[in-house]
């Protein structure tokens, strides 16, 4: 079926305005993907730098990164707790309920990362790797190696780490021995179950890396 010149002109006149809108449509996507590429490139460089520091100064890097991450995690925990309480109690906008970071608690939590998780965790995983390779004769990064490491860490170091954490945080808050015991009895098992459901997945990703 042939198309007349008149029909072609009509189609062109309809499409030209549409073509003029292409930059308005494409430009936001261009900037979005450009930003994503820039962000991923920076994150990859930071990760490579971290890996380099980890190979050159493993203990120092673990201590610093653990303290930093535990501090960030505590800020996030405080915000989540505040938001949950805000919704549950149904505060009004006029109420004085703005989120304020408890920097003393952040410092105390960070010190747990600096003083315990960083150094103790480093040597624990180092010896655990040696034990699995030398005694169990499993190939690193194999499925059996990962399963053995995650299982042993969850059954041995995980409960010990939680017990030390709750005890440390209790005494740091000025609580008595009896109060700390009650806190451990109340919070230890739920925290261990929650950790057992989330942390092994994260560990598998790092061990397989």
mmCIF file of C-alpha atoms in Angstrom:
data_model
loop_
_atom_site.group_PDB
_atom_site.id
_atom_site.type_symbol
_atom_site.label_atom_id
_atom_site.label_comp_id
_atom_site.label_asym_id
_atom_site.label_seq_id
_atom_site.Cartn_x
_atom_site.Cartn_y
_atom_site.Cartn_z
ATOM 1 C CA UNK A 1 0.000 0.000 0.000
ATOM 2 C CA UNK A 2 1.527 3.260 -1.162
ATOM 3 C CA UNK A 3 1.646 6.311 1.080
ATOM 4 C CA UNK A 4 0.991 9.718 -0.435
ATOM 5 C CA UNK A 5 3.218 12.725 0.206
ATOM 6 C CA UNK A 6 0.385 14.289 2.164
ATOM 7 C CA UNK A 7 0.141 11.327 4.516
ATOM 8 C CA UNK A 8 3.900 11.324 5.029
ATOM 9 C CA UNK A 9 3.894 15.008 5.923
ATOM 10 C CA UNK A 10 1.084 14.466 8.436
ATOM 11 C CA UNK A 11 2.996 11.649 10.162
ATOM 12 C CA UNK A 12 6.181 13.742 10.263
ATOM 13 C CA UNK A 13 4.309 16.707 11.725
ATOM 14 C CA UNK A 14 2.970 14.451 14.518
ATOM 15 C CA UNK A 15 6.335 12.820 15.318
ATOM 16 C CA UNK A 16 8.463 15.988 15.374
ATOM 17 C CA UNK A 17 6.956 17.317 18.634
ATOM 18 C CA UNK A 18 7.466 13.873 20.162
ATOM 19 C CA UNK A 19 11.125 13.881 19.142
ATOM 20 C CA UNK A 20 11.546 17.264 20.794
ATOM 21 C CA UNK A 21 10.461 15.721 24.112
ATOM 22 C CA UNK A 22 13.107 12.989 24.005
ATOM 23 C CA UNK A 23 15.787 15.030 25.813
ATOM 24 C CA UNK A 24 13.332 15.751 28.640
ATOM 25 C CA UNK A 25 12.632 12.031 28.976
ATOM 26 C CA UNK A 26 16.141 10.653 28.474
ATOM 27 C CA UNK A 27 18.156 13.238 30.459
ATOM 28 C CA UNK A 28 16.917 12.192 33.954
ATOM 29 C CA UNK A 29 17.665 8.548 33.143
ATOM 30 C CA UNK A 30 21.096 9.526 31.840
ATOM 31 C CA UNK A 31 21.983 11.379 35.043
ATOM 32 C CA UNK A 32 20.552 8.561 37.186
ATOM 33 C CA UNK A 33 22.615 5.823 35.531
ATOM 34 C CA UNK A 34 25.649 8.096 35.459
ATOM 35 C CA UNK A 35 25.313 8.646 39.224
ATOM 36 C CA UNK A 36 24.880 4.890 39.810
ATOM 37 C CA UNK A 37 28.034 4.183 37.841
ATOM 38 C CA UNK A 38 29.944 6.858 39.764
ATOM 39 C CA UNK A 39 28.669 5.546 43.110
ATOM 40 C CA UNK A 40 29.523 1.924 42.299
ATOM 41 C CA UNK A 41 32.975 2.937 41.107
ATOM 42 C CA UNK A 42 33.672 4.781 44.371
ATOM 43 C CA UNK A 43 32.345 1.899 46.461
ATOM 44 C CA UNK A 44 34.542 -0.541 44.528
ATOM 45 C CA UNK A 45 37.595 1.635 45.143
ATOM 46 C CA UNK A 46 36.793 1.885 48.852
ATOM 47 C CA UNK A 47 36.363 -1.889 49.033
ATOM 48 C CA UNK A 48 39.709 -2.476 47.284
ATOM 49 C CA UNK A 49 41.374 0.013 49.645
ATOM 50 C CA UNK A 50 39.835 -1.795 52.619
ATOM 51 C CA UNK A 51 41.041 -5.153 51.331
ATOM 52 C CA UNK A 52 44.532 -3.699 50.898
ATOM 53 C CA UNK A 53 44.532 -2.350 54.465
ATOM 54 C CA UNK A 54 43.233 -5.688 55.693
ATOM 55 C CA UNK A 55 46.115 -7.561 54.083
ATOM 56 C CA UNK A 56 48.773 -5.091 55.285
ATOM 57 C CA UNK A 57 47.426 -4.320 58.780
ATOM 58 C CA UNK A 58 44.786 -6.980 59.558
ATOM 59 C CA UNK A 59 44.414 -6.434 63.305
ATOM 60 C CA UNK A 60 44.392 -2.635 63.185
ATOM 61 C CA UNK A 61 41.956 -2.618 60.272
ATOM 62 C CA UNK A 62 39.604 -5.039 62.020
ATOM 63 C CA UNK A 63 39.677 -3.001 65.237
ATOM 64 C CA UNK A 64 38.991 0.332 63.518
ATOM 65 C CA UNK A 65 36.314 -1.013 61.157
ATOM 66 C CA UNK A 66 34.570 -2.925 63.968
ATOM 67 C CA UNK A 67 34.423 0.115 66.226
ATOM 68 C CA UNK A 68 33.124 2.276 63.393
ATOM 69 C CA UNK A 69 30.478 -0.230 62.279
ATOM 70 C CA UNK A 70 29.250 -0.881 65.822
ATOM 71 C CA UNK A 71 28.869 2.868 66.331
ATOM 72 C CA UNK A 72 26.916 3.273 63.090
ATOM 73 C CA UNK A 73 24.797 0.259 64.006
ATOM 74 C CA UNK A 74 23.933 1.757 67.387
ATOM 75 C CA UNK A 75 22.837 5.047 65.793
ATOM 76 C CA UNK A 76 20.576 3.061 63.456
ATOM 77 C CA UNK A 77 19.218 1.048 66.401
ATOM 78 C CA UNK A 78 18.439 4.226 68.326
ATOM 79 C CA UNK A 79 16.603 5.690 65.336
ATOM 80 C CA UNK A 80 14.558 2.518 64.794
ATOM 81 C CA UNK A 81 13.663 2.367 68.493
ATOM 82 C CA UNK A 82 12.623 6.026 68.456
ATOM 83 C CA UNK A 83 10.515 5.610 65.296
ATOM 84 C CA UNK A 84 8.808 2.500 66.661
ATOM 85 C CA UNK A 85 7.991 4.205 69.959
ATOM 86 C CA UNK A 86 6.738 7.259 68.085
ATOM 87 C CA UNK A 87 4.280 5.198 66.053
ATOM 88 C CA UNK A 88 3.196 3.077 69.010
ATOM 89 C CA UNK A 89 2.539 6.041 71.312
ATOM 90 C CA UNK A 90 1.089 8.138 68.462
ATOM 91 C CA UNK A 91 2.922 11.354 69.216
ATOM 92 C CA UNK A 92 1.553 14.560 67.776
ATOM 93 C CA UNK A 93 3.647 16.833 65.615
ATOM 94 C CA UNK A 94 3.678 19.480 68.301
ATOM 95 C CA UNK A 95 5.213 17.117 70.865
ATOM 96 C CA UNK A 96 8.887 17.405 71.701
ATOM 97 C CA UNK A 97 9.821 14.058 70.202
ATOM 98 C CA UNK A 98 12.628 14.862 67.779
ATOM 99 C CA UNK A 99 15.199 12.129 67.364
ATOM 100 C CA UNK A 100 18.399 12.871 69.268
ATOM 101 C CA UNK A 101 21.406 10.570 69.172
ATOM 102 C CA UNK A 102 22.663 9.346 72.536
ATOM 103 C CA UNK A 103 26.344 9.841 71.767
ATOM 104 C CA UNK A 104 27.418 8.369 75.096
ATOM 105 C CA UNK A 105 25.752 5.085 74.194
ATOM 106 C CA UNK A 106 27.284 5.247 70.725
ATOM 107 C CA UNK A 107 30.731 5.687 72.277
ATOM 108 C CA UNK A 108 30.167 2.787 74.681
ATOM 109 C CA UNK A 109 28.978 0.541 71.845
ATOM 110 C CA UNK A 110 31.873 1.576 69.623
ATOM 111 C CA UNK A 111 34.299 0.679 72.378
ATOM 112 C CA UNK A 112 32.862 -2.836 72.359
ATOM 113 C CA UNK A 113 33.734 -3.040 68.677
ATOM 114 C CA UNK A 114 37.182 -1.559 69.244
ATOM 115 C CA UNK A 115 38.079 -3.564 72.323
ATOM 116 C CA UNK A 116 36.386 -6.926 71.799
ATOM 117 C CA UNK A 117 34.889 -7.683 68.384
ATOM 118 C CA UNK A 118 37.846 -6.312 66.405
ATOM 119 C CA UNK A 119 40.821 -8.020 68.091
ATOM 120 C CA UNK A 120 39.082 -11.108 69.503
ATOM 121 C CA UNK A 121 37.059 -11.678 66.342
ATOM 122 C CA UNK A 122 40.174 -11.395 64.178
ATOM 123 C CA UNK A 123 42.100 -14.075 66.051
ATOM 124 C CA UNK A 124 39.014 -16.262 66.402
ATOM 125 C CA UNK A 125 38.365 -16.379 62.653
ATOM 126 C CA UNK A 126 42.058 -16.771 61.908
ATOM 127 C CA UNK A 127 42.328 -19.827 64.174
ATOM 128 C CA UNK A 128 38.974 -21.137 62.977
ATOM 129 C CA UNK A 129 40.191 -21.080 59.372
ATOM 130 C CA UNK A 130 43.355 -22.949 60.362
ATOM 131 C CA UNK A 131 41.374 -25.551 62.292
ATOM 132 C CA UNK A 132 38.989 -26.225 59.416
ATOM 133 C CA UNK A 133 41.812 -26.447 56.882
ATOM 134 C CA UNK A 134 44.322 -28.415 58.968
ATOM 135 C CA UNK A 135 42.099 -30.620 61.125
ATOM 136 C CA UNK A 136 38.967 -31.048 59.040
ATOM 137 C CA UNK A 137 40.967 -30.948 55.768
ATOM 138 C CA UNK A 138 38.370 -28.886 53.933
ATOM 139 C CA UNK A 139 39.212 -26.746 50.928
ATOM 140 C CA UNK A 140 38.781 -22.981 51.564
ATOM 141 C CA UNK A 141 35.654 -21.415 50.034
ATOM 142 C CA UNK A 142 34.151 -24.817 49.278
ATOM 143 C CA UNK A 143 30.555 -25.451 50.322
ATOM 144 C CA UNK A 144 31.609 -27.762 53.170
ATOM 145 C CA UNK A 145 34.223 -25.264 54.365
ATOM 146 C CA UNK A 146 31.665 -22.444 54.447
ATOM 147 C CA UNK A 147 29.061 -24.608 56.179
ATOM 148 C CA UNK A 148 31.558 -25.757 58.824
ATOM 149 C CA UNK A 149 32.797 -22.230 59.478
ATOM 150 C CA UNK A 150 29.331 -20.687 59.747
ATOM 151 C CA UNK A 151 28.080 -23.514 61.968
ATOM 152 C CA UNK A 152 31.055 -23.423 64.354
ATOM 153 C CA UNK A 153 30.953 -19.652 64.554
ATOM 154 C CA UNK A 154 27.218 -19.640 65.283
ATOM 155 C CA UNK A 155 27.455 -22.360 67.923
ATOM 156 C CA UNK A 156 30.634 -21.212 69.707
ATOM 157 C CA UNK A 157 31.552 -17.575 69.145
ATOM 158 C CA UNK A 158 28.025 -16.239 68.528
ATOM 159 C CA UNK A 159 26.604 -17.043 71.988
ATOM 160 C CA UNK A 160 29.837 -15.984 73.684
ATOM 161 C CA UNK A 161 29.853 -12.675 71.791
ATOM 162 C CA UNK A 162 26.237 -11.928 72.756
ATOM 163 C CA UNK A 163 26.842 -12.807 76.396
ATOM 164 C CA UNK A 164 29.857 -10.486 76.590
ATOM 165 C CA UNK A 165 27.926 -7.727 74.796
ATOM 166 C CA UNK A 166 24.900 -7.774 77.120
ATOM 167 C CA UNK A 167 27.119 -8.003 80.185
ATOM 168 C CA UNK A 168 29.340 -5.150 79.015
ATOM 169 C CA UNK A 169 26.431 -2.880 78.054
ATOM 170 C CA UNK A 170 24.690 -3.560 81.368
ATOM 171 C CA UNK A 171 27.663 -2.679 83.534
ATOM 172 C CA UNK A 172 28.466 0.328 81.299
ATOM 173 C CA UNK A 173 24.963 1.654 81.991
ATOM 174 C CA UNK A 174 25.644 1.458 85.746
ATOM 175 C CA UNK A 175 23.449 -1.547 86.439
ATOM 176 C CA UNK A 176 24.057 -3.971 89.283
ATOM 177 C CA UNK A 177 25.070 -7.598 88.818
ATOM 178 C CA UNK A 178 21.524 -8.749 89.556
ATOM 179 C CA UNK A 179 20.093 -6.349 86.979
ATOM 180 C CA UNK A 180 22.615 -7.479 84.363
ATOM 181 C CA UNK A 181 21.665 -11.102 85.002
ATOM 182 C CA UNK A 182 17.994 -10.294 84.497
ATOM 183 C CA UNK A 183 18.756 -8.441 81.259
ATOM 184 C CA UNK A 184 20.786 -11.384 79.966
ATOM 185 C CA UNK A 185 18.000 -13.835 80.849
ATOM 186 C CA UNK A 186 15.424 -11.662 79.114
ATOM 187 C CA UNK A 187 17.317 -10.602 75.982
ATOM 188 C CA UNK A 188 19.914 -13.299 75.300
ATOM 189 C CA UNK A 189 17.746 -16.002 73.719
ATOM 190 C CA UNK A 190 15.644 -13.695 71.454
ATOM 191 C CA UNK A 191 18.822 -11.960 70.258
ATOM 192 C CA UNK A 192 20.521 -15.303 69.605
ATOM 193 C CA UNK A 193 17.546 -16.508 67.550
ATOM 194 C CA UNK A 194 17.449 -13.271 65.555
ATOM 195 C CA UNK A 195 21.188 -13.396 64.964
ATOM 196 C CA UNK A 196 20.949 -17.043 63.915
ATOM 197 C CA UNK A 197 18.391 -16.134 61.271
ATOM 198 C CA UNK A 198 20.257 -13.215 59.713
ATOM 199 C CA UNK A 199 23.975 -13.384 60.412
ATOM 200 C CA UNK A 200 24.723 -16.784 58.735
ATOM 201 C CA UNK A 201 23.486 -15.393 55.397
ATOM 202 C CA UNK A 202 25.859 -12.434 55.667
ATOM 203 C CA UNK A 203 28.706 -14.739 56.693
ATOM 204 C CA UNK A 204 28.162 -17.009 53.694
ATOM 205 C CA UNK A 205 28.477 -14.030 51.346
ATOM 206 C CA UNK A 206 31.781 -12.910 52.907
ATOM 207 C CA UNK A 207 33.275 -16.385 53.294
ATOM 208 C CA UNK A 208 32.505 -17.277 49.688
ATOM 209 C CA UNK A 209 34.009 -13.965 48.496
#
